[in-house]
Amino acid sequence: TYDNIGDVYLAQDKFGEAKHNFLGSLKIAQQIKAANRIIEAYHSLYQLFYKQTKADSALVYYQQYNYLKDSVFNSEQSRQMAEIQADYINEKKEKEIQLLAHQKKIDQLTLYIVITLFVLTIALSLLIASRQRLKIRKNREILQQQQEIYQTQQTLMQEKLKNEQLAKEGLQKEIAYKNQQLTSHTLHMIKKNQLLEQIKAGLLALAQNPKQLKKELGNLNRLVEQGFNLDKEWEEFRQVFEQVHQDFFKQLKQQYPSLTPHELHVCALVKLNFSIKEMATILGIAPNSVAMARYRIRKKLQLETDDNLTEFMMKVA
């Protein structure tokens, strides 16, 4: 009770009252020789002087607290160790007695088992010797059959590998051919846009020199006819592209239905790893327009700033 009251005064910074109660607790504990309560009283006095920044007094009580705590702990530990050691010795002796009795029974049983096993071993040896010869003959026959089966399997495996290699080579040739077609169609589209640039230049020249009207109109007519022929190239490009990259447009359209046909064309060129300048030439638009189209595509695909658009397209289909 003194100790608890001292804790309350200490919490209220009433150091005089706290000291009085802690000393009262220590006195009673020493009278009744309650070691644990003496330890608590030393610790409380240490906290009191520590809180008052009286280092010397705090150190004295802390040393007394620490010394008594270690003494109590060591004596208690020694007592427990003595009890454990005595229990262990008694238990060990009882187990040794039981073990000796059990061992005697085991020795007798072992002798009976050894005699029985010896008789059985002789009988089994005679039986095994007679059956072993038959087993060896059967194993030879089985081994011969397995060798024949293995040789047949090896022959079939070689044929299968040969057919797979031929199929793989054929597929690689087909992919190479399709890629060559893609390149060819791309070049045609570039040529078409170059024609359109020529038409645009011709119109500007015509506006500046009306006297050359008939000649310039004839040239423009021929360029337009060439452009009509090249308009088919994009559809052929798309068909060949889908043969090489199956379901590319289908997957993009299903996952991102807001993509426009023009944006799908840009996606295909991105997958083929064309630069912005090259795509501008192919599509017949300014590089800034290509960059804007790429920006709209990234936004619709919900890509982060660090995400690479080309790597994303490579993973589609």
mmCIF file of C-alpha atoms in Angstrom:
data_model
loop_
_atom_site.group_PDB
_atom_site.id
_atom_site.type_symbol
_atom_site.label_atom_id
_atom_site.label_comp_id
_atom_site.label_asym_id
_atom_site.label_seq_id
_atom_site.Cartn_x
_atom_site.Cartn_y
_atom_site.Cartn_z
ATOM 1 C CA THR A 1 0.000 0.000 0.000
ATOM 2 C CA TYR A 2 2.858 2.401 0.863
ATOM 3 C CA ASP A 3 4.458 1.627 -2.485
ATOM 4 C CA ASN A 4 1.235 2.267 -4.438
ATOM 5 C CA ILE A 5 0.613 5.576 -2.597
ATOM 6 C CA GLY A 6 4.218 6.602 -3.323
ATOM 7 C CA ASP A 7 3.644 5.903 -7.058
ATOM 8 C CA VAL A 8 0.625 8.237 -7.029
ATOM 9 C CA TYR A 9 2.610 11.056 -5.335
ATOM 10 C CA LEU A 10 5.513 10.502 -7.741
ATOM 11 C CA ALA A 11 3.183 10.846 -10.722
ATOM 12 C CA GLN A 12 2.001 14.181 -9.228
ATOM 13 C CA ASP A 13 5.636 15.332 -8.688
ATOM 14 C CA LYS A 14 5.070 15.446 -4.902
ATOM 15 C CA PHE A 15 8.523 14.160 -4.178
ATOM 16 C CA GLY A 16 8.508 14.538 -0.367
ATOM 17 C CA GLU A 17 5.301 12.547 0.111
ATOM 18 C CA ALA A 18 6.487 9.964 -2.416
ATOM 19 C CA LYS A 19 9.819 9.512 -0.601
ATOM 20 C CA HIS A 20 8.046 9.089 2.771
ATOM 21 C CA ASN A 21 5.812 6.303 1.426
ATOM 22 C CA PHE A 22 8.608 4.524 -0.478
ATOM 23 C CA LEU A 23 10.797 4.474 2.671
ATOM 24 C CA GLY A 24 7.837 3.153 4.663
ATOM 25 C CA SER A 25 7.388 0.368 2.143
ATOM 26 C CA LEU A 26 11.126 -0.461 2.293
ATOM 27 C CA LYS A 27 11.125 -0.581 6.120
ATOM 28 C CA ILE A 28 8.193 -3.004 6.351
ATOM 29 C CA ALA A 29 9.635 -5.180 3.556
ATOM 30 C CA GLN A 30 12.963 -5.428 5.378
ATOM 31 C CA GLN A 31 11.194 -6.313 8.678
ATOM 32 C CA ILE A 32 9.276 -9.196 7.159
ATOM 33 C CA LYS A 33 12.232 -10.117 4.865
ATOM 34 C CA ALA A 34 10.099 -9.961 1.709
ATOM 35 C CA ALA A 35 12.853 -9.891 -0.920
ATOM 36 C CA ASN A 36 10.588 -9.128 -3.879
ATOM 37 C CA ARG A 37 9.016 -6.145 -2.057
ATOM 38 C CA ILE A 38 12.483 -4.860 -1.054
ATOM 39 C CA ILE A 39 13.484 -4.985 -4.739
ATOM 40 C CA GLU A 40 10.340 -3.001 -5.671
ATOM 41 C CA ALA A 41 11.036 -0.402 -2.940
ATOM 42 C CA TYR A 42 14.662 0.076 -4.149
ATOM 43 C CA HIS A 43 13.417 0.500 -7.710
ATOM 44 C CA SER A 44 10.760 3.045 -6.645
ATOM 45 C CA LEU A 45 13.360 5.108 -4.737
ATOM 46 C CA TYR A 46 15.659 4.936 -7.762
ATOM 47 C CA GLN A 47 12.873 6.311 -9.978
ATOM 48 C CA LEU A 48 12.133 9.064 -7.423
ATOM 49 C CA PHE A 49 15.718 10.363 -7.279
ATOM 50 C CA TYR A 50 16.180 9.914 -11.021
ATOM 51 C CA LYS A 51 13.139 12.079 -11.665
ATOM 52 C CA GLN A 52 14.587 14.716 -9.274
ATOM 53 C CA THR A 53 17.879 14.509 -11.225
ATOM 54 C CA LYS A 54 19.696 13.465 -8.052
ATOM 55 C CA ALA A 55 22.093 11.166 -9.837
ATOM 56 C CA ASP A 56 24.132 10.031 -6.824
ATOM 57 C CA SER A 57 21.144 8.923 -4.748
ATOM 58 C CA ALA A 58 19.501 7.377 -7.818
ATOM 59 C CA LEU A 59 22.669 5.390 -8.563
ATOM 60 C CA VAL A 60 22.906 4.073 -4.979
ATOM 61 C CA TYR A 61 19.335 2.726 -4.982
ATOM 62 C CA TYR A 62 19.665 1.371 -8.525
ATOM 63 C CA GLN A 63 22.799 -0.574 -7.543
ATOM 64 C CA GLN A 64 21.035 -1.986 -4.458
ATOM 65 C CA TYR A 65 18.023 -2.873 -6.619
ATOM 66 C CA ASN A 66 20.155 -4.550 -9.284
ATOM 67 C CA TYR A 67 22.340 -6.472 -6.755
ATOM 68 C CA LEU A 68 19.372 -7.814 -4.771
ATOM 69 C CA LYS A 69 17.478 -8.726 -7.937
ATOM 70 C CA ASP A 70 20.470 -10.732 -9.237
ATOM 71 C CA SER A 71 20.915 -12.438 -5.844
ATOM 72 C CA VAL A 72 17.249 -13.473 -5.663
ATOM 73 C CA PHE A 73 17.317 -14.647 -9.249
ATOM 74 C CA ASN A 74 20.503 -16.694 -8.756
ATOM 75 C CA SER A 75 19.318 -18.358 -5.524
ATOM 76 C CA GLU A 76 15.948 -19.191 -7.075
ATOM 77 C CA GLN A 77 17.647 -20.503 -10.171
ATOM 78 C CA SER A 78 19.996 -22.672 -8.053
ATOM 79 C CA ARG A 79 17.077 -24.094 -6.107
ATOM 80 C CA GLN A 80 15.182 -24.929 -9.291
ATOM 81 C CA MET A 81 18.271 -26.505 -10.850
ATOM 82 C CA ALA A 82 18.792 -28.682 -7.743
ATOM 83 C CA GLU A 83 15.178 -29.847 -7.895
ATOM 84 C CA ILE A 84 15.404 -30.552 -11.604
ATOM 85 C CA GLN A 85 18.680 -32.461 -11.157
ATOM 86 C CA ALA A 86 17.243 -34.611 -8.335
ATOM 87 C CA ASP A 87 14.142 -35.379 -10.380
ATOM 88 C CA TYR A 88 16.299 -36.220 -13.363
ATOM 89 C CA ILE A 89 18.502 -38.649 -11.348
ATOM 90 C CA ASN A 90 15.482 -40.433 -9.855
ATOM 91 C CA GLU A 91 13.769 -40.669 -13.218
ATOM 92 C CA LYS A 92 16.987 -41.922 -14.825
ATOM 93 C CA LYS A 93 17.355 -44.708 -12.260
ATOM 94 C CA GLU A 94 13.761 -45.826 -12.714
ATOM 95 C CA LYS A 95 14.183 -45.882 -16.474
ATOM 96 C CA GLU A 96 17.404 -47.870 -16.194
ATOM 97 C CA ILE A 97 15.637 -50.532 -14.077
ATOM 98 C CA GLN A 98 12.772 -50.702 -16.554
ATOM 99 C CA LEU A 99 15.200 -50.792 -19.452
ATOM 100 C CA LEU A 100 17.159 -53.721 -17.989
ATOM 101 C CA ALA A 101 13.972 -55.737 -17.486
ATOM 102 C CA HIS A 102 12.785 -54.873 -20.947
ATOM 103 C CA GLN A 103 16.162 -55.699 -22.458
ATOM 104 C CA LYS A 104 16.112 -59.151 -20.910
ATOM 105 C CA LYS A 105 12.771 -59.900 -22.537
ATOM 106 C CA ILE A 106 14.050 -58.528 -25.839
ATOM 107 C CA ASP A 107 17.159 -60.748 -25.691
ATOM 108 C CA GLN A 108 15.032 -63.864 -25.216
ATOM 109 C CA LEU A 109 12.664 -62.850 -27.996
ATOM 110 C CA THR A 110 15.607 -62.006 -30.261
ATOM 111 C CA LEU A 111 17.069 -65.484 -29.790
ATOM 112 C CA TYR A 112 13.758 -67.104 -30.815
ATOM 113 C CA ILE A 113 13.483 -64.788 -33.816
ATOM 114 C CA VAL A 114 17.060 -65.472 -34.953
ATOM 115 C CA ILE A 115 16.507 -69.237 -34.871
ATOM 116 C CA THR A 116 13.218 -68.884 -36.746
ATOM 117 C CA LEU A 117 14.753 -66.555 -39.358
ATOM 118 C CA PHE A 118 17.674 -68.921 -39.863
ATOM 119 C CA VAL A 119 15.329 -71.786 -40.682
ATOM 120 C CA LEU A 120 13.198 -69.575 -42.932
ATOM 121 C CA THR A 121 16.292 -68.222 -44.697
ATOM 122 C CA ILE A 122 17.463 -71.701 -45.643
ATOM 123 C CA ALA A 123 14.017 -72.595 -46.961
ATOM 124 C CA LEU A 124 13.682 -69.324 -48.889
ATOM 125 C CA SER A 125 17.170 -69.662 -50.344
ATOM 126 C CA LEU A 126 16.286 -73.015 -51.835
ATOM 127 C CA LEU A 127 13.000 -71.631 -53.212
ATOM 128 C CA ILE A 128 14.646 -68.483 -54.614
ATOM 129 C CA ALA A 129 17.428 -70.447 -56.269
ATOM 130 C CA SER A 130 14.893 -72.568 -58.148
ATOM 131 C CA ARG A 131 12.829 -69.549 -59.205
ATOM 132 C CA GLN A 132 15.790 -67.347 -60.064
ATOM 133 C CA ARG A 133 16.759 -69.415 -63.052
ATOM 134 C CA LEU A 134 13.227 -69.139 -64.437
ATOM 135 C CA LYS A 135 13.167 -65.391 -63.794
ATOM 136 C CA ILE A 136 16.487 -64.855 -65.588
ATOM 137 C CA ARG A 137 15.183 -66.614 -68.676
ATOM 138 C CA LYS A 138 11.994 -64.512 -68.676
ATOM 139 C CA ASN A 139 13.968 -61.304 -68.148
ATOM 140 C CA ARG A 140 16.088 -62.051 -71.188
ATOM 141 C CA GLU A 141 12.971 -62.456 -73.308
ATOM 142 C CA ILE A 142 11.458 -59.222 -71.921
ATOM 143 C CA LEU A 143 14.716 -57.327 -72.499
ATOM 144 C CA GLN A 144 14.834 -58.420 -76.096
ATOM 145 C CA GLN A 145 11.223 -57.277 -76.627
ATOM 146 C CA GLN A 146 11.947 -53.906 -74.978
ATOM 147 C CA GLN A 147 14.953 -53.374 -77.236
ATOM 148 C CA GLU A 148 12.813 -54.002 -80.288
ATOM 149 C CA ILE A 149 10.140 -51.575 -79.000
ATOM 150 C CA TYR A 150 12.797 -48.951 -78.213
ATOM 151 C CA GLN A 151 14.275 -49.168 -81.694
ATOM 152 C CA THR A 152 10.804 -48.781 -83.205
ATOM 153 C CA GLN A 153 10.090 -45.745 -80.990
ATOM 154 C CA GLN A 154 13.400 -44.167 -81.946
ATOM 155 C CA THR A 155 12.585 -44.554 -85.615
ATOM 156 C CA LEU A 156 9.131 -42.998 -85.127
ATOM 157 C CA MET A 157 10.595 -40.159 -83.047
ATOM 158 C CA GLN A 158 13.144 -39.338 -85.723
ATOM 159 C CA GLU A 159 10.422 -39.241 -88.370
ATOM 160 C CA LYS A 160 8.289 -37.001 -86.136
ATOM 161 C CA LEU A 161 11.186 -34.602 -85.489
ATOM 162 C CA LYS A 162 11.944 -34.510 -89.192
ATOM 163 C CA ASN A 163 8.308 -33.666 -90.023
ATOM 164 C CA GLU A 164 8.189 -30.985 -87.294
ATOM 165 C CA GLN A 165 11.411 -29.438 -88.623
ATOM 166 C CA LEU A 166 9.990 -29.346 -92.152
ATOM 167 C CA ALA A 167 6.767 -27.765 -90.852
ATOM 168 C CA LYS A 168 8.751 -25.198 -88.850
ATOM 169 C CA GLU A 169 10.869 -24.303 -91.866
ATOM 170 C CA GLY A 170 7.725 -23.944 -93.981
ATOM 171 C CA LEU A 171 6.123 -21.672 -91.380
ATOM 172 C CA GLN A 172 9.257 -19.527 -91.161
ATOM 173 C CA LYS A 173 9.323 -19.178 -94.954
ATOM 174 C CA GLU A 174 5.652 -18.199 -94.955
ATOM 175 C CA ILE A 175 6.195 -15.582 -92.206
ATOM 176 C CA ALA A 176 9.203 -14.184 -94.074
ATOM 177 C CA TYR A 177 7.088 -13.965 -97.232
ATOM 178 C CA LYS A 178 4.266 -12.189 -95.388
ATOM 179 C CA ASN A 179 6.713 -9.740 -93.841
ATOM 180 C CA GLN A 180 8.120 -9.077 -97.287
ATOM 181 C CA GLN A 181 4.584 -8.397 -98.514
ATOM 182 C CA LEU A 182 4.017 -6.002 -95.598
ATOM 183 C CA THR A 183 7.163 -4.113 -96.510
ATOM 184 C CA SER A 184 6.125 -3.995 -100.150
ATOM 185 C CA HIS A 185 2.644 -2.656 -99.330
ATOM 186 C CA THR A 186 4.150 -0.079 -97.001
ATOM 187 C CA LEU A 187 6.433 1.143 -99.749
ATOM 188 C CA HIS A 188 3.422 1.378 -102.092
ATOM 189 C CA MET A 189 1.601 3.526 -99.559
ATOM 190 C CA ILE A 190 4.631 5.770 -99.276
ATOM 191 C CA LYS A 191 4.681 6.085 -103.059
ATOM 192 C CA LYS A 192 0.975 6.972 -103.071
ATOM 193 C CA ASN A 193 1.481 9.773 -100.585
ATOM 194 C CA GLN A 194 4.403 11.019 -102.594
ATOM 195 C CA LEU A 195 2.035 11.183 -105.594
ATOM 196 C CA LEU A 196 -0.409 13.200 -103.528
ATOM 197 C CA GLU A 197 2.418 15.573 -102.630
ATOM 198 C CA GLN A 198 3.173 15.915 -106.326
ATOM 199 C CA ILE A 199 -0.513 16.653 -107.012
ATOM 200 C CA LYS A 200 -0.471 19.288 -104.303
ATOM 201 C CA ALA A 201 2.675 20.853 -105.788
ATOM 202 C CA GLY A 202 1.092 20.746 -109.271
ATOM 203 C CA LEU A 203 -2.005 22.570 -108.024
ATOM 204 C CA LEU A 204 0.191 25.247 -106.464
ATOM 205 C CA ALA A 205 2.144 25.578 -109.720
ATOM 206 C CA LEU A 206 -1.128 25.765 -111.656
ATOM 207 C CA ALA A 207 -2.394 28.528 -109.441
ATOM 208 C CA GLN A 208 0.789 30.469 -110.050
ATOM 209 C CA ASN A 209 0.860 29.845 -113.855
ATOM 210 C CA PRO A 210 -2.672 29.519 -115.364
ATOM 211 C CA LYS A 211 -1.235 29.428 -118.909
ATOM 212 C CA GLN A 212 -0.003 25.867 -118.354
ATOM 213 C CA LEU A 213 -3.580 24.731 -117.437
ATOM 214 C CA LYS A 214 -4.035 21.992 -120.040
ATOM 215 C CA LYS A 215 -0.592 20.496 -119.554
ATOM 216 C CA GLU A 216 -0.785 20.598 -115.743
ATOM 217 C CA LEU A 217 -4.320 19.119 -115.711
ATOM 218 C CA GLY A 218 -3.112 16.199 -117.819
ATOM 219 C CA ASN A 219 -0.258 15.582 -115.413
ATOM 220 C CA LEU A 220 -2.592 15.817 -112.433
ATOM 221 C CA ASN A 221 -5.053 13.393 -114.047
ATOM 222 C CA ARG A 222 -2.313 10.808 -114.513
ATOM 223 C CA LEU A 223 -1.179 11.261 -110.890
ATOM 224 C CA VAL A 224 -4.762 10.855 -109.617
ATOM 225 C CA GLU A 225 -5.198 7.647 -111.620
ATOM 226 C CA GLN A 226 -1.995 6.317 -110.061
ATOM 227 C CA GLY A 227 -3.351 7.339 -106.656
ATOM 228 C CA PHE A 228 -6.568 5.366 -107.252
ATOM 229 C CA ASN A 229 -4.541 2.309 -108.074
ATOM 230 C CA LEU A 230 -2.488 2.775 -104.887
ATOM 231 C CA ASP A 231 -5.639 3.204 -102.734
ATOM 232 C CA LYS A 232 -6.131 -0.545 -102.963
ATOM 233 C CA GLU A 233 -2.741 -1.052 -101.361
ATOM 234 C CA TRP A 234 -3.929 -0.149 -97.862
ATOM 235 C CA GLU A 235 -6.664 -2.823 -97.909
ATOM 236 C CA GLU A 236 -4.156 -5.361 -99.209
ATOM 237 C CA PHE A 237 -1.725 -4.215 -96.504
ATOM 238 C CA ARG A 238 -4.374 -4.762 -93.843
ATOM 239 C CA GLN A 239 -5.179 -8.261 -95.115
ATOM 240 C CA VAL A 240 -1.516 -9.306 -95.217
ATOM 241 C CA PHE A 241 -0.923 -7.699 -91.786
ATOM 242 C CA GLU A 242 -3.763 -9.737 -90.253
ATOM 243 C CA GLN A 243 -2.334 -12.906 -91.751
ATOM 244 C CA VAL A 244 0.983 -12.259 -89.984
ATOM 245 C CA HIS A 245 -0.550 -10.794 -86.794
ATOM 246 C CA GLN A 246 -3.860 -12.627 -86.446
ATOM 247 C CA ASP A 247 -6.681 -10.974 -84.486
ATOM 248 C CA PHE A 248 -4.603 -7.802 -83.882
ATOM 249 C CA PHE A 249 -7.359 -5.416 -84.953
ATOM 250 C CA LYS A 250 -10.053 -7.674 -83.438
ATOM 251 C CA GLN A 251 -8.429 -7.706 -79.984
ATOM 252 C CA LEU A 252 -7.832 -3.954 -79.974
ATOM 253 C CA LYS A 253 -11.399 -3.249 -81.070
ATOM 254 C CA GLN A 254 -12.892 -5.589 -78.444
ATOM 255 C CA GLN A 255 -10.819 -4.188 -75.572
ATOM 256 C CA TYR A 256 -10.851 -0.551 -76.708
ATOM 257 C CA PRO A 257 -13.982 0.019 -78.863
ATOM 258 C CA SER A 258 -13.438 3.796 -78.911
ATOM 259 C CA LEU A 259 -10.436 3.433 -81.301
ATOM 260 C CA THR A 260 -11.194 4.872 -84.761
ATOM 261 C CA PRO A 261 -10.165 3.173 -88.065
ATOM 262 C CA HIS A 262 -7.440 5.791 -88.531
ATOM 263 C CA GLU A 263 -6.113 5.098 -85.016
ATOM 264 C CA LEU A 264 -6.122 1.349 -85.761
ATOM 265 C CA HIS A 265 -3.948 2.075 -88.830
ATOM 266 C CA VAL A 266 -1.539 3.993 -86.599
ATOM 267 C CA CYS A 267 -1.508 1.072 -84.123
ATOM 268 C CA ALA A 268 -0.514 -1.318 -86.919
ATOM 269 C CA LEU A 269 2.362 0.937 -87.999
ATOM 270 C CA VAL A 270 3.470 1.290 -84.352
ATOM 271 C CA LYS A 271 3.546 -2.520 -84.047
ATOM 272 C CA LEU A 272 5.812 -2.599 -87.134
ATOM 273 C CA ASN A 273 8.103 -0.167 -85.242
ATOM 274 C CA PHE A 274 7.935 2.703 -87.761
ATOM 275 C CA SER A 275 9.136 6.108 -86.584
ATOM 276 C CA ILE A 276 6.811 9.119 -86.389
ATOM 277 C CA LYS A 277 8.382 10.574 -89.537
ATOM 278 C CA GLU A 278 7.930 7.299 -91.443
ATOM 279 C CA MET A 279 4.309 6.987 -90.300
ATOM 280 C CA ALA A 280 3.660 10.588 -91.387
ATOM 281 C CA THR A 281 4.905 9.750 -94.893
ATOM 282 C CA ILE A 282 2.852 6.535 -95.066
ATOM 283 C CA LEU A 283 -0.373 8.168 -93.815
ATOM 284 C CA GLY A 284 0.151 11.382 -95.776
ATOM 285 C CA ILE A 285 -0.122 13.635 -92.720
ATOM 286 C CA ALA A 286 2.206 15.908 -90.774
ATOM 287 C CA PRO A 287 4.466 14.431 -88.052
ATOM 288 C CA ASN A 288 2.625 16.588 -85.496
ATOM 289 C CA SER A 289 -0.639 14.889 -86.498
ATOM 290 C CA VAL A 290 0.982 11.472 -86.009
ATOM 291 C CA ALA A 291 2.217 12.530 -82.560
ATOM 292 C CA MET A 292 -1.289 13.755 -81.675
ATOM 293 C CA ALA A 293 -2.800 10.471 -82.888
ATOM 294 C CA ARG A 294 -0.326 8.521 -80.740
ATOM 295 C CA TYR A 295 -1.277 10.697 -77.755
ATOM 296 C CA ARG A 296 -5.016 9.991 -78.281
ATOM 297 C CA ILE A 297 -4.293 6.275 -78.612
ATOM 298 C CA ARG A 298 -2.266 6.227 -75.363
ATOM 299 C CA LYS A 299 -5.108 8.029 -73.604
ATOM 300 C CA LYS A 300 -7.707 5.532 -74.853
ATOM 301 C CA LEU A 301 -5.452 2.626 -73.883
ATOM 302 C CA GLN A 302 -5.056 4.225 -70.414
ATOM 303 C CA LEU A 303 -1.257 3.945 -70.560
ATOM 304 C CA GLU A 304 0.920 5.624 -67.933
ATOM 305 C CA THR A 305 3.633 8.128 -68.870
ATOM 306 C CA ASP A 306 6.370 5.519 -68.384
ATOM 307 C CA ASP A 307 4.574 2.856 -70.500
ATOM 308 C CA ASN A 308 6.019 2.284 -73.970
ATOM 309 C CA LEU A 309 3.382 2.272 -76.749
ATOM 310 C CA THR A 310 5.482 0.127 -79.109
ATOM 311 C CA GLU A 311 6.086 -2.529 -76.413
ATOM 312 C CA PHE A 312 2.341 -2.551 -75.666
ATOM 313 C CA MET A 313 1.489 -3.138 -79.351
ATOM 314 C CA MET A 314 4.102 -5.904 -79.587
ATOM 315 C CA LYS A 315 2.196 -7.840 -76.924
ATOM 316 C CA VAL A 316 -1.154 -7.623 -78.782
ATOM 317 C CA ALA A 317 -1.970 -10.702 -80.898
#
